[in-house]
Coordinates of C-alpha atoms in Angstrom, one line a residue:
X1 CA 0.2 40.1 189.9
X2 CA 4.1 39.7 188.3
X3 CA 7.3 41.3 189.4
X4 CA 8.2 44.1 187.1
X5 CA 10.8 43.6 184.0
X6 CA 14.4 44.9 184.8
X7 CA 17.3 44.9 182.7
X8 CA 18.7 41.7 184.9
X9 CA 16.7 39.6 188.0
X10 CA 19.0 39.6 190.7
X11 CA 20.5 36.4 192.2
X12 CA 20.0 37.1 195.4
X13 CA 17.1 35.2 197.9
X14 CA 16.0 37.5 201.1
X15 CA 18.2 39.1 202.5
X16 CA 20.3 37.1 205.3
X17 CA 19.1 39.4 208.2
X18 CA 15.5 39.3 208.7
X19 CA 13.8 36.9 210.8
X20 CA 10.6 34.5 209.8
X21 CA 9.0 32.6 211.9
X22 CA 8.6 29.4 210.7
X23 CA 5.8 27.2 212.2
X24 CA 7.0 24.3 214.3
X25 CA 11.4 26.0 213.2
X26 CA 12.1 27.1 216.7
X27 CA 15.7 29.5 216.1
X28 CA 17.3 29.9 219.9
X29 CA 19.5 33.1 218.6
X30 CA 21.2 32.2 221.8
X31 CA 22.9 29.2 220.6
X32 CA 27.1 30.7 219.5
X33 CA 27.1 28.1 216.4
X34 CA 23.7 29.1 214.7
X35 CA 23.3 30.9 211.1
X36 CA 21.6 32.1 209.1
X37 CA 20.9 29.8 205.9
X38 CA 23.3 31.2 203.4
X39 CA 21.1 33.5 200.2
X40 CA 21.0 31.5 197.4
X41 CA 22.6 32.1 194.2
X42 CA 21.4 30.4 190.1
X43 CA 23.0 28.6 187.5
X44 CA 23.1 30.9 185.0
X45 CA 22.7 34.8 184.3
X46 CA 18.8 36.0 183.5
X47 CA 17.9 39.4 181.8
X48 CA 14.3 40.7 179.5
X49 CA 12.8 42.7 177.3
X50 CA 13.9 44.4 174.0
X51 CA 17.3 45.5 175.7
X52 CA 18.1 42.3 176.7
X53 CA 18.2 40.1 173.5
X54 CA 20.5 43.2 171.9
X55 CA 22.9 42.7 174.7
X56 CA 24.1 45.3 177.9
X57 CA 26.7 45.1 180.2
X58 CA 24.7 42.6 182.6
X59 CA 26.2 39.4 181.5
X60 CA 24.1 39.1 177.9
X61 CA 27.7 38.8 175.5
X62 CA 27.1 41.8 173.3
X63 CA 28.0 40.1 169.2
X64 CA 28.2 43.7 167.9
X65 CA 31.8 44.0 170.5
X66 CA 32.9 42.1 167.5
X67 CA 33.7 44.2 164.7
X68 CA 36.6 42.1 162.2
X69 CA 37.4 43.2 159.0
X70 CA 36.5 40.6 156.9
X71 CA 38.8 41.6 153.6
X72 CA 42.0 41.5 156.1
X73 CA 40.7 38.5 157.6
X74 CA 40.7 36.7 154.0
X75 CA 35.9 36.4 154.0
X76 CA 35.1 37.4 151.3
X77 CA 31.1 39.6 151.2
X78 CA 28.9 38.7 149.2
X79 CA 25.9 41.2 147.3
X80 CA 22.7 41.1 145.0
X81 CA 21.4 44.4 145.0
X82 CA 18.0 44.3 142.8
X83 CA 15.1 47.7 143.7
X84 CA 13.4 46.2 140.1
X85 CA 9.5 46.4 141.4
X86 CA 8.0 42.4 142.5
X87 CA 11.7 42.4 142.8
X88 CA 12.6 43.3 144.9
X89 CA 16.4 42.0 146.5
X90 CA 18.9 43.8 149.2
X91 CA 21.5 39.9 150.6
X92 CA 24.3 41.1 152.1
X93 CA 26.8 37.7 153.5
X94 CA 30.3 36.7 154.3
X95 CA 31.8 33.3 152.0
X96 CA 35.1 31.6 152.4
X97 CA 37.4 31.4 150.0
X98 CA 37.5 27.4 149.4
X99 CA 34.7 26.5 151.4
X100 CA 32.3 24.9 148.7
X101 CA 30.1 23.3 152.2
X102 CA 29.1 27.3 153.9
X103 CA 29.7 28.9 150.0
X104 CA 27.0 26.1 148.7
X105 CA 24.9 26.8 152.3
X106 CA 24.6 30.5 151.5
X107 CA 24.1 31.0 148.1
X108 CA 21.2 28.3 148.3
X109 CA 19.7 30.5 150.5
X110 CA 19.9 33.8 148.9
X111 CA 18.2 31.2 146.1
X112 CA 15.4 30.1 148.3
X113 CA 14.0 33.5 148.9
X114 CA 14.6 34.4 145.4
X115 CA 12.0 31.3 144.0
X116 CA 10.4 32.3 146.8
X117 CA 10.1 36.1 145.8
X118 CA 9.3 35.0 142.9
X119 CA 6.0 33.2 142.8
X120 CA 4.6 35.5 145.7
X121 CA 4.8 37.9 143.2
X122 CA 5.3 36.4 140.3
X123 CA 8.0 39.1 138.7
X124 CA 11.1 36.4 137.8
X125 CA 14.4 38.0 139.4
X126 CA 17.2 39.0 136.2
X127 CA 20.6 40.0 138.1
X128 CA 20.9 43.8 139.1
X129 CA 22.8 46.1 140.2
X130 CA 21.0 49.0 141.4
X131 CA 22.6 49.3 145.5
X132 CA 23.8 52.9 146.2
X133 CA 27.1 53.4 146.4
X134 CA 26.4 55.2 149.9
X135 CA 27.4 50.9 151.1
X136 CA 30.5 51.8 149.8
X137 CA 32.5 49.6 151.9
X138 CA 29.8 48.5 153.9
X139 CA 30.4 44.8 155.1
X140 CA 28.1 42.5 157.8
X141 CA 27.0 45.6 159.7
X142 CA 27.8 45.1 163.3
X143 CA 23.9 44.5 165.7
X144 CA 22.8 43.8 162.2
X145 CA 21.6 40.1 162.8
X146 CA 19.2 42.4 166.0
X147 CA 18.6 46.1 165.3
X148 CA 14.9 47.9 165.2
X149 CA 14.1 46.2 162.2
X150 CA 12.0 49.7 161.3
X151 CA 15.7 50.9 160.7
X152 CA 16.9 48.1 158.2
X153 CA 13.4 48.6 157.0
X154 CA 13.8 52.5 155.8
X155 CA 18.1 52.0 155.2
X156 CA 18.7 51.5 151.2
X157 CA 21.7 50.0 151.9
X158 CA 20.2 46.5 153.8
X159 CA 16.4 47.0 151.4
X160 CA 16.0 47.8 148.3
X161 CA 13.6 51.2 148.4
X162 CA 10.0 51.2 146.8
X163 CA 6.5 50.0 147.1
X164 CA 5.1 45.7 147.9
X165 CA 7.3 42.8 149.3
X166 CA 10.8 42.9 150.2
X167 CA 13.6 40.6 150.7
X168 CA 16.7 42.0 153.2
X169 CA 19.2 39.7 154.0
X170 CA 21.7 41.1 156.4
X171 CA 25.1 39.3 157.7
X172 CA 27.1 39.8 160.8
X173 CA 30.8 38.3 161.6
X174 CA 30.3 37.0 165.7
X175 CA 33.4 35.2 165.6
X176 CA 36.6 34.1 163.6
X177 CA 39.0 31.8 165.6
X178 CA 41.0 28.8 164.3
X179 CA 39.3 27.0 162.2
X180 CA 35.3 28.2 162.9
X181 CA 33.8 31.6 161.8
X182 CA 30.7 32.5 163.4
X183 CA 28.1 34.0 161.4
X184 CA 24.0 35.3 161.9
X185 CA 22.1 36.3 159.2
X186 CA 18.7 37.6 159.1
X187 CA 16.7 37.7 157.1
X188 CA 13.2 40.3 157.0
X189 CA 10.4 39.7 154.2
X190 CA 7.8 42.8 154.4
X191 CA 5.4 44.3 152.4
X192 CA 6.0 48.5 152.2
X193 CA 7.0 48.5 156.3
X194 CA 4.6 45.4 157.2
X195 CA 6.9 42.5 158.5
X196 CA 6.2 38.9 157.2
X197 CA 8.9 37.6 158.6
X198 CA 12.1 38.2 161.1
X199 CA 14.6 35.5 161.0
X200 CA 17.7 34.4 162.7
X201 CA 20.2 31.8 161.0
X202 CA 23.2 31.0 163.2
X203 CA 25.9 29.3 161.0
X204 CA 28.9 28.2 162.7
X205 CA 31.1 27.2 159.8
X206 CA 34.3 25.4 160.3
X207 CA 36.9 27.3 157.9
X208 CA 37.9 24.3 155.7
X209 CA 34.0 23.2 155.3
X210 CA 34.4 19.6 158.1
X211 CA 30.9 21.4 158.8
X212 CA 28.8 23.7 159.4
X213 CA 26.5 23.2 162.0
X214 CA 23.3 25.5 163.6
X215 CA 21.5 25.4 166.5
X216 CA 20.0 22.6 167.0
X217 CA 23.5 20.7 167.6
X218 CA 24.7 22.8 169.8
X219 CA 22.6 21.7 172.4
X220 CA 22.5 17.9 174.2
X221 CA 18.5 16.9 174.4
X222 CA 19.9 14.9 177.4
X223 CA 21.2 17.6 180.1
X224 CA 18.3 20.2 178.8
X225 CA 16.7 19.0 182.0
X226 CA 18.9 19.7 184.0
X227 CA 19.3 23.2 182.2
X228 CA 15.7 23.9 182.5
X229 CA 15.9 23.1 186.7
X230 CA 18.8 26.2 186.6
X231 CA 16.8 28.7 184.9
X232 CA 13.4 28.2 187.6
X233 CA 15.9 27.8 190.1
X234 CA 17.6 31.2 189.4
X235 CA 13.4 33.2 188.2
X236 CA 12.7 31.3 192.0
X237 CA 15.5 32.5 193.7
X238 CA 14.9 35.8 192.5
X239 CA 11.1 36.0 193.3
X240 CA 12.5 36.0 197.1
X241 CA 11.6 31.8 197.2
X242 CA 13.2 30.3 200.1
X243 CA 12.6 26.9 198.2
X244 CA 14.0 28.0 195.5
X245 CA 14.5 23.9 194.4
X246 CA 12.0 23.6 190.5
X247 CA 9.2 21.1 192.0
X248 CA 8.7 19.7 188.4
X249 CA 9.9 17.5 186.9
X250 CA 10.4 18.5 183.3
X251 CA 12.3 15.1 182.9
X252 CA 8.9 13.9 181.7
X253 CA 8.2 16.6 179.8
X254 CA 7.4 15.4 176.2
X255 CA 10.6 15.9 173.7
X256 CA 9.1 18.2 171.9
X257 CA 8.1 20.2 174.5
X258 CA 11.8 20.5 175.4
X259 CA 12.8 21.0 172.0
X260 CA 10.2 24.2 171.4
X261 CA 11.9 26.1 174.0
X262 CA 16.2 25.1 173.6
X263 CA 15.5 26.1 169.2
X264 CA 17.3 29.6 170.0
X265 CA 21.4 29.3 170.9
X266 CA 24.4 30.4 170.4
X267 CA 27.6 29.9 171.8
X268 CA 28.5 33.6 171.9
X269 CA 33.0 34.7 171.6
X270 CA 34.0 34.0 174.9
X271 CA 32.6 30.9 174.7
X272 CA 29.1 30.8 176.9
X273 CA 25.8 29.6 175.7
X274 CA 22.8 32.0 175.3
X275 CA 19.2 31.0 175.2
X276 CA 16.4 33.0 173.9
X277 CA 13.3 31.2 175.0
X278 CA 10.0 31.8 173.8
X279 CA 7.9 34.7 174.2
X280 CA 5.6 32.0 176.2
X281 CA 7.9 30.7 178.2
X282 CA 6.0 30.0 181.6
X283 CA 5.5 27.2 184.4
X284 CA 2.5 26.9 187.2
X285 CA 5.7 27.4 190.2
X286 CA 7.2 30.5 188.4
X287 CA 3.3 32.2 187.2
X288 CA 2.4 31.0 191.6
X289 CA 5.5 33.3 192.7
X290 CA 5.1 36.0 189.4
X291 CA 8.6 35.1 188.7
X292 CA 8.3 35.6 185.2
X293 CA 9.3 39.9 183.6
X294 CA 6.2 41.7 182.2
X295 CA 8.9 41.6 178.7
X296 CA 9.6 39.8 176.3
X297 CA 12.3 37.7 175.8
X298 CA 13.8 35.9 178.7
X299 CA 17.7 35.5 177.6
X300 CA 19.8 33.0 179.6
X301 CA 23.2 33.6 180.0
X302 CA 25.5 30.6 181.0
X303 CA 28.8 30.8 181.5
X304 CA 31.6 29.5 179.6
X305 CA 33.3 27.8 183.0
X306 CA 29.4 25.9 183.9
X307 CA 28.3 25.9 179.7
X308 CA 29.9 22.1 178.7
X309 CA 27.8 20.1 180.9
X310 CA 25.3 21.2 178.5
X311 CA 26.4 20.3 174.7
X312 CA 27.3 17.8 172.4
X313 CA 30.7 16.8 171.4
X314 CA 29.6 19.9 168.3
X315 CA 28.9 22.3 170.6
X316 CA 31.4 21.3 173.4
X317 CA 34.3 21.9 169.9
X318 CA 32.9 24.7 168.8
X319 CA 33.5 25.5 172.5
X320 CA 36.8 25.3 173.1
X321 CA 37.8 26.6 169.5
X322 CA 35.7 30.7 170.8
X323 CA 37.9 30.0 174.3
X324 CA 41.4 29.7 172.4
X325 CA 40.8 32.7 170.1
X326 CA 43.5 31.3 167.4
X327 CA 44.3 33.1 164.4
X328 CA 42.5 32.7 161.3
X329 CA 42.8 28.8 159.7
X330 CA 41.5 29.2 156.2
X331 CA 41.5 26.8 153.0
X332 CA 43.8 27.4 150.1
X333 CA 40.5 29.2 147.5
X334 CA 41.1 29.1 143.4
X335 CA 41.8 32.7 142.3
X336 CA 37.5 34.8 141.6
X337 CA 39.3 34.1 137.9
X338 CA 39.6 31.3 138.3
X339 CA 36.5 29.6 140.0
X340 CA 32.6 29.5 138.0
X341 CA 30.6 32.2 138.1
X342 CA 27.7 32.1 137.9
X343 CA 26.4 35.6 135.8
X344 CA 22.7 34.4 135.7
X345 CA 22.7 34.6 139.4
X346 CA 25.0 37.5 140.4
X347 CA 25.6 40.5 138.5
X348 CA 29.3 40.3 136.7
X349 CA 30.6 42.9 134.8
X350 CA 34.4 43.3 133.6
X351 CA 36.6 45.2 135.1
X352 CA 39.8 45.5 131.8
X353 CA 42.7 47.6 131.7
X354 CA 44.8 48.8 128.3
X355 CA 48.3 49.7 127.4
X356 CA 50.2 48.0 130.4
X357 CA 52.3 47.1 132.2
X358 CA 53.1 49.5 133.4
X359 CA 54.2 51.9 136.9
X360 CA 51.6 51.7 138.5
X361 CA 49.2 47.6 137.5
X362 CA 51.6 46.5 140.3
X363 CA 49.3 49.2 143.4
X364 CA 46.0 48.2 140.7
X365 CA 46.7 44.7 141.2
X366 CA 47.7 44.9 144.9
X367 CA 43.4 46.6 145.2
X368 CA 41.7 43.8 143.2
X369 CA 43.4 41.4 145.7
X370 CA 42.9 42.2 149.5
X371 CA 38.7 42.3 147.4
X372 CA 39.4 38.8 145.6
X373 CA 38.6 40.5 142.5
X374 CA 38.9 40.0 138.5
X375 CA 40.3 42.3 135.6
X376 CA 41.2 41.6 132.3
X377 CA 44.2 42.6 131.1
X378 CA 45.2 44.1 127.4
X379 CA 48.6 44.3 127.7
X380 CA 50.7 46.2 124.9
X381 CA 54.2 44.2 124.1
X382 CA 56.0 46.5 123.8
X383 CA 55.5 47.2 127.3
X384 CA 56.1 43.9 128.0
X385 CA 60.1 43.8 128.7
X386 CA 61.2 44.9 131.6
X387 CA 58.3 44.6 133.8
X388 CA 57.6 40.2 133.2
X389 CA 57.4 39.7 136.5
X390 CA 54.1 42.4 136.4
X391 CA 52.6 40.1 133.4
X392 CA 53.2 36.8 135.4
X393 CA 51.1 38.4 138.7
X394 CA 48.4 39.1 136.6
X395 CA 48.2 36.4 136.0
X396 CA 48.6 33.8 138.4
X397 CA 46.7 36.2 140.4
X398 CA 43.5 34.2 138.6
X399 CA 43.8 37.8 135.9
X400 CA 43.4 37.2 132.7
X401 CA 45.8 38.5 129.6
X402 CA 44.4 39.7 126.5
X403 CA 46.9 40.8 123.8
X404 CA 46.7 44.9 123.0
X405 CA 49.1 44.5 119.7
X406 CA 52.7 46.1 120.3
X407 CA 52.7 49.0 119.6
X408 CA 49.4 50.2 119.7
X409 CA 49.1 50.1 116.0
X410 CA 45.6 50.8 113.6
X411 CA 45.7 47.9 112.7
X412 CA 42.9 48.5 109.4
X413 CA 45.6 50.5 108.0
X414 CA 48.6 47.7 108.1
X415 CA 50.0 45.3 106.3
X416 CA 49.0 41.8 107.0
X417 CA 52.2 41.2 107.7
X418 CA 52.7 44.0 109.5
X419 CA 48.9 42.4 111.9
X420 CA 50.0 39.5 111.4
X421 CA 53.6 40.6 113.4
X422 CA 51.6 43.2 116.0
X423 CA 49.4 40.2 117.6
X424 CA 52.2 37.1 116.6
X425 CA 55.1 39.0 118.5
X426 CA 52.2 39.6 121.5
X427 CA 52.0 36.1 121.9
X428 CA 55.0 35.6 122.0
X429 CA 56.0 37.2 124.7
X430 CA 52.4 36.4 126.7
X431 CA 53.0 32.4 126.3
X432 CA 57.1 33.1 127.6
X433 CA 55.6 34.5 130.9
X434 CA 52.9 32.5 130.9
X435 CA 53.1 30.0 129.6
X436 CA 48.7 29.9 127.9
X437 CA 48.4 31.4 124.3
X438 CA 46.1 34.8 124.8
X439 CA 42.6 33.0 123.2
X440 CA 41.8 37.1 123.0
X441 CA 42.9 40.6 121.9
X442 CA 41.5 43.9 122.4
X443 CA 42.3 46.3 119.1
X444 CA 43.9 49.6 119.3
X445 CA 41.0 52.1 119.6
X446 CA 38.4 48.8 118.8
X447 CA 39.9 50.0 114.8
X448 CA 38.9 46.3 113.2
X449 CA 37.4 45.1 110.2
X450 CA 36.7 41.7 108.7
X451 CA 40.2 41.1 106.9
X452 CA 42.1 42.5 110.8
X453 CA 39.5 39.7 112.2
X454 CA 40.7 37.0 109.6
X455 CA 43.9 37.1 110.4
X456 CA 43.7 37.8 114.7
X457 CA 42.6 33.9 114.8
X458 CA 40.8 34.7 117.4
X459 CA 37.6 37.0 119.0
X460 CA 38.1 40.7 119.2
X461 CA 37.1 42.1 122.5
X462 CA 36.0 45.7 122.4
X463 CA 33.7 47.6 125.5
X464 CA 30.3 48.8 126.1
X465 CA 31.6 51.9 129.0
X466 CA 33.9 53.7 128.1
X467 CA 35.0 55.8 130.9
X468 CA 37.4 57.8 128.6
X469 CA 40.0 57.9 131.8
X470 CA 42.7 59.0 129.0
X471 CA 41.7 62.1 129.0
X472 CA 42.7 62.2 133.3
X473 CA 38.4 63.3 134.3
X474 CA 38.4 65.1 138.1
X475 CA 38.2 61.8 140.0
X476 CA 33.5 62.5 140.0
X477 CA 33.1 62.4 136.1
X478 CA 35.8 59.3 136.5
X479 CA 33.5 57.5 139.1
X480 CA 30.6 58.1 137.2
X481 CA 31.1 57.1 134.7
X482 CA 33.0 53.3 135.9
X483 CA 30.9 52.8 138.9
X484 CA 26.8 53.9 137.7
X485 CA 26.7 53.6 133.9
X486 CA 27.1 49.8 133.4
X487 CA 25.0 47.7 133.7
X488 CA 25.0 43.7 134.2
X489 CA 26.8 42.1 131.6
X490 CA 29.0 45.8 130.7
X491 CA 32.2 45.2 129.5
X492 CA 34.2 48.6 131.3
X493 CA 37.4 50.2 129.2
X494 CA 41.0 51.9 131.9
X495 CA 44.1 52.1 131.6
X496 CA 45.9 50.8 133.8
X497 CA 48.9 53.7 132.7
X498 CA 47.3 56.5 134.3
X499 CA 47.4 57.6 137.8
X500 CA 44.0 58.9 138.2
X501 CA 42.5 55.1 137.5
X502 CA 45.5 54.2 138.7
X503 CA 44.8 55.9 142.0
X504 CA 40.4 55.5 142.0
X505 CA 40.9 52.0 141.2
X506 CA 39.8 51.2 145.4
X507 CA 36.7 53.6 145.0
X508 CA 35.6 52.2 141.8
X509 CA 36.0 48.9 143.9
X510 CA 33.9 49.5 146.3
X511 CA 31.2 52.0 144.3
X512 CA 30.8 48.2 141.7
X513 CA 30.8 46.2 145.1
X514 CA 28.3 47.8 147.1
X515 CA 25.7 48.4 144.1
X516 CA 26.0 45.0 144.1
X517 CA 28.4 43.5 140.9
X518 CA 30.6 40.8 140.6
X519 CA 33.9 41.3 139.1
X520 CA 34.8 38.4 136.6
X521 CA 37.5 38.2 133.9
X522 CA 36.1 39.4 129.6
X523 CA 36.3 34.9 129.8
X524 CA 33.7 34.4 133.0
X525 CA 31.3 36.8 132.0
X526 CA 31.1 35.3 128.7
X527 CA 31.3 31.9 129.7
X528 CA 27.2 31.4 128.4
X529 CA 27.9 32.1 125.3
X530 CA 31.9 32.1 124.1
X531 CA 32.7 34.3 121.4
X532 CA 34.5 31.5 118.2
X533 CA 37.2 33.1 116.0
X534 CA 36.3 36.6 114.1
X535 CA 33.1 37.0 115.9
X536 CA 33.7 41.1 118.3
X537 CA 32.2 40.9 121.5
X538 CA 31.4 44.4 122.7
X539 CA 29.7 43.1 126.1
X540 CA 27.2 39.4 126.8
X541 CA 24.3 41.5 127.1

């Protein structure tokens, strides 16, 4: 009969004061030099059951205790969210800006899931942004990789509501130190409430792209027999075995049998090695003693001080980085507005700001930079004087600078010469600051005709979403118009000269992210079909 499962299996053998009569063994209690055999202790810590798998106070480190602020660290949360029938997918993961190795791997994994879902349902993926605004500010939730799957499927931030097949991808940052970021990616595929697959993938990424390691890269295969011996010995000690050494020699086992035992391993933030053994793990001698817990999985923790003997060189490198706990070292990265963005994969939207620069522009730029978002600023020439640094900063941080005329007139009511002057003088001011000519313009009030287009000599960028923020709507109305109304491909008109708009920018950005949008410049939004001279564009739809 098996011993009852306990959160932690004690690693202490028989009490020293118990006298046991052994055949062929003579004990002289009058001999002052005689002492009982010391109690045996195991080399590893053991825990069992669902609580152990999620982490507890008995020696199994819990990554939920590590809750970093990803944006503050310089990391970026990416979101894809579609609740379309047959194409329900909610995916959230962390990228390292400037690390193409990790970022391409993660996007490739999400693409694979999208393609598999399309093959299973017959419904092609189209970028959408259906996520709830309640997910604003949600990044990689601590504990999401080990929490109950039912809670994940019931959470509209993690799983798109609806019937039929769904794909959920959630993330958890385990550690971020030096040149190392450790991230768990949990993938759940379900049909309604019925879980089809629930897997966790742990990635150990060098921040500069030197490597992305997975659990299979951590353990030295030549040392797994000794690790198994330590596990079996500790289990036997807990079961009260007087001779706890493993009787069977695992060195003679087929390699695939050993490999199968150690597929779920990880290094924790304190450098400990954690092994989750398969639910069907057993050996004859453990069965004979009833030494296995009734409530799998069995979780083994090797303390950091002794974990090194079981690790590969890569595993040793990772463990050392975890032990040092240095400040995070990130690579240089292009601004979002200057990198290629696949708007057939991400749900893209272009947020634009008119009439600046002004007293609130700096704060708007701060919020965009803290989230690594891109925007387009259609500047007025008359407002540039004295605020050249704001235009230069916006350009340097990767935002697009567009021409919004010199003094905001109705262009259709001006002479040819005045149209040329309004646009030409503003272009000259932009070139003097950025060194680049503005390639797009926005006619004030959207007032345009064929003559103005011919005189302008560049595409006119209008808008498809107008929140009328210049009317100073209340905060709830402004959020509804700027966050809830846009669909992928939209161009949203705002003004960075109004206090209410500038004050609400953090909530607007977070709300758009929560829905699943990627914020891009107008040029990035239209990259698949760039407009030509004389064209008028309202959106990419």
